[in-house]
Short mmCIF file of C-alpha atoms in Angstrom, two decimals:
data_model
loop_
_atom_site.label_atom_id
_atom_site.label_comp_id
_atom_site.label_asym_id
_atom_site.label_seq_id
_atom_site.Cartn_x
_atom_site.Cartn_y
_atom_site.Cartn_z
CA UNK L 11 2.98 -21.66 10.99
CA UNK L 12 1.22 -19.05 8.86
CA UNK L 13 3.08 -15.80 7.96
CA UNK L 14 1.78 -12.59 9.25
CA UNK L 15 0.00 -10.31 7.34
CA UNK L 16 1.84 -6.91 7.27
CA UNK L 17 3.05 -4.92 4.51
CA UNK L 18 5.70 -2.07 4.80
CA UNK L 19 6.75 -1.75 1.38
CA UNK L 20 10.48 -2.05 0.09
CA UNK L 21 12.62 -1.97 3.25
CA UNK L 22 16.30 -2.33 2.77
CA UNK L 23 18.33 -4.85 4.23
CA UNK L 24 21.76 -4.76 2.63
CA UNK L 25 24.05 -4.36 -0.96
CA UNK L 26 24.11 -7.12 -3.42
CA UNK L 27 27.79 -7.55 -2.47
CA UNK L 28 27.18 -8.44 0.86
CA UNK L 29 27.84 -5.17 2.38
CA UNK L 30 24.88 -4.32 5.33
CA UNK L 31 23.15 -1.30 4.41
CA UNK L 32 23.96 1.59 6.72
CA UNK L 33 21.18 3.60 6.36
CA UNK L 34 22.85 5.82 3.20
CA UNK L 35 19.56 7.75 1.61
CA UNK L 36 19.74 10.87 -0.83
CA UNK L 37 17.42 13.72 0.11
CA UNK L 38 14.75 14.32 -2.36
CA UNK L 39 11.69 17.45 -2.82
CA UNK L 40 8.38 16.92 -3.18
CA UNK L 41 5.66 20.21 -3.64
CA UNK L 42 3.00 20.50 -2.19
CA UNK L 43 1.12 20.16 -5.48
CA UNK L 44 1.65 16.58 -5.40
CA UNK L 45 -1.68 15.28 -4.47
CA UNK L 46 -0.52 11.39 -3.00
CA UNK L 47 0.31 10.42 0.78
CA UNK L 48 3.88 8.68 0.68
CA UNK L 49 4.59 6.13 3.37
CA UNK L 50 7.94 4.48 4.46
CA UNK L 51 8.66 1.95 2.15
CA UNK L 52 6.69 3.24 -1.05
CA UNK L 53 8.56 2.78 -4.21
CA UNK L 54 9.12 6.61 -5.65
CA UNK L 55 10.65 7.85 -9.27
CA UNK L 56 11.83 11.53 -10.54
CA UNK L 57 9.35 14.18 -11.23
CA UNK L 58 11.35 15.92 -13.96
CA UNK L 59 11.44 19.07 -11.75
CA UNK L 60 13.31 20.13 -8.35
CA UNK L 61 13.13 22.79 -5.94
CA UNK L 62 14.40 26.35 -5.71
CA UNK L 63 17.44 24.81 -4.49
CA UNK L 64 18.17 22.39 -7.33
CA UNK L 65 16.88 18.84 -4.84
CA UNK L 66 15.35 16.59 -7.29
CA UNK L 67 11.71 16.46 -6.74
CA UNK L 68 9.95 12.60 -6.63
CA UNK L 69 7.09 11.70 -6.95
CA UNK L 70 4.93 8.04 -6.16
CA UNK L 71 6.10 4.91 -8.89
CA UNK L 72 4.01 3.98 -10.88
CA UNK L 73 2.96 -0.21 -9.79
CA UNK L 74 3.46 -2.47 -12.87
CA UNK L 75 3.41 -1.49 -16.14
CA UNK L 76 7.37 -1.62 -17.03
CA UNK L 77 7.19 1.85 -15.02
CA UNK L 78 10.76 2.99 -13.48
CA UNK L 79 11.50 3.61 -10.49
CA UNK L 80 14.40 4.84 -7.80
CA UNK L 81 14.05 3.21 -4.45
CA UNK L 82 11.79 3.44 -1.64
CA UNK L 83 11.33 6.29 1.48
CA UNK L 84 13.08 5.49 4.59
CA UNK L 85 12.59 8.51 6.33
CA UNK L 86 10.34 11.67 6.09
CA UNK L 87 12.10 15.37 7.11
CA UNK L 88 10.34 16.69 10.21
CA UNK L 89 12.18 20.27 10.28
CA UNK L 90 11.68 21.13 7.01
CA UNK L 91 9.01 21.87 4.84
CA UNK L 92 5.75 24.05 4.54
CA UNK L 93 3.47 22.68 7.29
CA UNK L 94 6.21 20.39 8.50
CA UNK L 95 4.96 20.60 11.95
CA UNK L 96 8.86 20.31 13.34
CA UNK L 97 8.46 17.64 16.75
CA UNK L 98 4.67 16.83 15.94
CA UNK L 99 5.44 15.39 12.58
CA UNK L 100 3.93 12.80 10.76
CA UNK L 101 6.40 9.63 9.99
CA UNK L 102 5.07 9.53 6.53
CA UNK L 103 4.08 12.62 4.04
CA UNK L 104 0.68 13.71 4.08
CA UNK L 105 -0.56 14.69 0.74
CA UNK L 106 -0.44 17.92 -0.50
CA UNK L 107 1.86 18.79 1.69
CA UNK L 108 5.57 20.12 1.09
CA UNK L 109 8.07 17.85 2.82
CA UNK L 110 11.87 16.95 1.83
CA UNK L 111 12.05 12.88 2.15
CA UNK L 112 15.09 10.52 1.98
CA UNK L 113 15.00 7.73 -0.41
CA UNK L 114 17.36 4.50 -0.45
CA UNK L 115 18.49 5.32 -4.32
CA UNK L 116 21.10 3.12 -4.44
CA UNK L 117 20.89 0.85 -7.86
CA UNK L 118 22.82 -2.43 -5.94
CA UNK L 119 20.64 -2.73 -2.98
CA UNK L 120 18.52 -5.52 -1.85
CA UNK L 121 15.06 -5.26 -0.25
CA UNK L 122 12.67 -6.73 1.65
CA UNK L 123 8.91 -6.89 0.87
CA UNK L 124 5.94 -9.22 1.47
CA UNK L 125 4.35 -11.32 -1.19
CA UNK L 126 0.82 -10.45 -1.15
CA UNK L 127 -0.28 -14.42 -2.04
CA UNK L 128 -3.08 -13.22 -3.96
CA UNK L 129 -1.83 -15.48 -7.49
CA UNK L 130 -0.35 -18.07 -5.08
CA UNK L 131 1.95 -18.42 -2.61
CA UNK L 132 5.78 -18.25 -4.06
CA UNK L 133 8.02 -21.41 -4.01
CA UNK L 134 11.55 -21.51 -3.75
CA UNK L 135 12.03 -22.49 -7.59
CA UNK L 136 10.96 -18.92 -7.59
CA UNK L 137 14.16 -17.18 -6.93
CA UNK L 138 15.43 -15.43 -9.94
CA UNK L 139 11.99 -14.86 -11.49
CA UNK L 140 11.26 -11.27 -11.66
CA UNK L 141 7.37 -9.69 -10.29
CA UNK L 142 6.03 -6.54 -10.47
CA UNK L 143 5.18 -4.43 -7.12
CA UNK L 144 1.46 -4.06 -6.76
CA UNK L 145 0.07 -0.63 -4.40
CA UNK L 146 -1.71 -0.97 -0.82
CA UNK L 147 -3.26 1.23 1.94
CA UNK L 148 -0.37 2.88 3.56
CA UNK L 149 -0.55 3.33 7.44
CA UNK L 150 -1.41 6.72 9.14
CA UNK L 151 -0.32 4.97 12.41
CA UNK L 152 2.36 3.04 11.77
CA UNK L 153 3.81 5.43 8.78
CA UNK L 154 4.26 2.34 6.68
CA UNK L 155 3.78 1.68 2.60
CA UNK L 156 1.06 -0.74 2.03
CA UNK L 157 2.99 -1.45 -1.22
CA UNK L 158 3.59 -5.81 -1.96
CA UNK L 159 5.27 -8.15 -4.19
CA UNK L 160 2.59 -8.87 -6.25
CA UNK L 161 2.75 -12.82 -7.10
CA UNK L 162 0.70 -13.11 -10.24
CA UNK L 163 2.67 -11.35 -12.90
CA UNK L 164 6.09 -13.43 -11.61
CA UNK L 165 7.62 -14.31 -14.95
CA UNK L 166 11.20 -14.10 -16.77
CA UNK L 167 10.15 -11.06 -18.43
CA UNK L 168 12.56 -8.35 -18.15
CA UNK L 169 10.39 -5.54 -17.90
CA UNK L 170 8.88 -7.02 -14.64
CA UNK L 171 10.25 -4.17 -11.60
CA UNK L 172 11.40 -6.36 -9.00
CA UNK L 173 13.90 -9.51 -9.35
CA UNK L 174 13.57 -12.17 -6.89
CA UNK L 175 16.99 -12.38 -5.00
CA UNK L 176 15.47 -15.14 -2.25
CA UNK L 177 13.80 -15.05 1.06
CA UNK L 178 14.25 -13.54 4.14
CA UNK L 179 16.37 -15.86 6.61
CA UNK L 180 14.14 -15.96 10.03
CA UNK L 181 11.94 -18.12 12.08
CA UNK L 182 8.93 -16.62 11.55
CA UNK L 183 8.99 -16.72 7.52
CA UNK L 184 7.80 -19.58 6.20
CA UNK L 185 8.33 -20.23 2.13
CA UNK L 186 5.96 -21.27 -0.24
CA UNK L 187 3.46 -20.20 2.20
CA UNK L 188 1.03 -16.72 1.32
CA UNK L 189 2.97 -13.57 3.38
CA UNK L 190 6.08 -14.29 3.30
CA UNK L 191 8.46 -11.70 2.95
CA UNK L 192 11.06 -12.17 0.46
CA UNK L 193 14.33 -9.79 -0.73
CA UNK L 194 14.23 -8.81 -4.06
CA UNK L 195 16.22 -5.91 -6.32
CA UNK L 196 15.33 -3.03 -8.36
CA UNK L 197 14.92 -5.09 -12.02
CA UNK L 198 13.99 -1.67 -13.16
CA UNK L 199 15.86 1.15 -11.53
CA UNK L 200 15.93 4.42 -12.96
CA UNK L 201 19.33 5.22 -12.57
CA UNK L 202 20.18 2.61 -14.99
CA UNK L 203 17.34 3.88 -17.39
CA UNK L 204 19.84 5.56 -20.01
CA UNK L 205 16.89 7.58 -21.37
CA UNK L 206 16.77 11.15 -19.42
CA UNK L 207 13.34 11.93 -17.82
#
């Protein structure tokens, strides 16, 4: 059976010690000057700024390139905000717009993600290889990051962002075939980046 195509970005699924996640997320800022949509599930980093309030302000990671970066959105704030639109939100952050955003930062989490396929389909001897992240067309409808596991650049190389932990345990996921979603960790987190932004 082949997997399904559909993308959501980083979603997470538990600690590396076993623990289920519970849905812990730090609340970030991001101005309306920042020009790029963010969907559930995209991969974000610092902006070297914050709000009025001292919240750290994010902005979109940076795909490959031994870039940095914090953890994904899991939620967008609907009451707060410039042009928040309260009830009538969007589920993801329209660009250019000022929203506050919740991102799961934590350094020991594990992930899901699809494999996008495109430089073959990964194999179980793949676990433990690490593979950069590679952008997509988020959702308007669903809300969801477009953002993949992108299967080409899987090497030992330690400034790859993503380390293969495995794959994802279910009946519908099918290994070593192109689509299949696979939990990985931050190789390249930013809050064990000892050099200050």
């Amino acid at each position: 059976m082949a997997n399904t195509n559909t993308p959501f970005g980083l979603r997470p699924v538990r600690h590396a010690n076993g623990a289920p996640y519970n849905g812990a997320a730090t609340k970030y800022y991001i101005p309306a000057s920042d020009g790029t949509a963010l969907y559930l599930g995209d991969p974000v980093i610092l902006a070297g700024s914050a709000d009025a309030n001292g919240i750290a302000s994010i902005t979109k990671a940076t795909a490959a390139g031994g870039a940095y970066m914090l953890g994904p959105v899991v939620a967008v704030d609907a009451m707060e905000g410039a042009g928040a639109g309260g009830r009538d939100s969007t589920t993801y952050r329209v660009a250019s717009t000022e929203r506050y955003v919740y991102v799961a930062d934590d350094p020991d989490l594990i992930f899901e993600v699809q494999e996008d396929g495109v430089g073959g389909a990964l194999a179980a001897a793949d676990v433990g290889l690490n593979a950069d992240w590679i952008a997509g067309s988020g959702s308007t409808i669903t809300g969801l990051s477009g953002a993949m596991l992108d299967t080409s650049t899987k090497a030992t190389t330690d400034t790859l962002q993503l380390r293969i932990q495995g794959f994802k345990q279910s009946v519908d996921n099918q290994v070593a075939s192109a689509n299949a979603k696979v939990l990985v960790s931050i190789n390249l987190h930013s809050r064990r980046n000892l050099t200050g932004i």
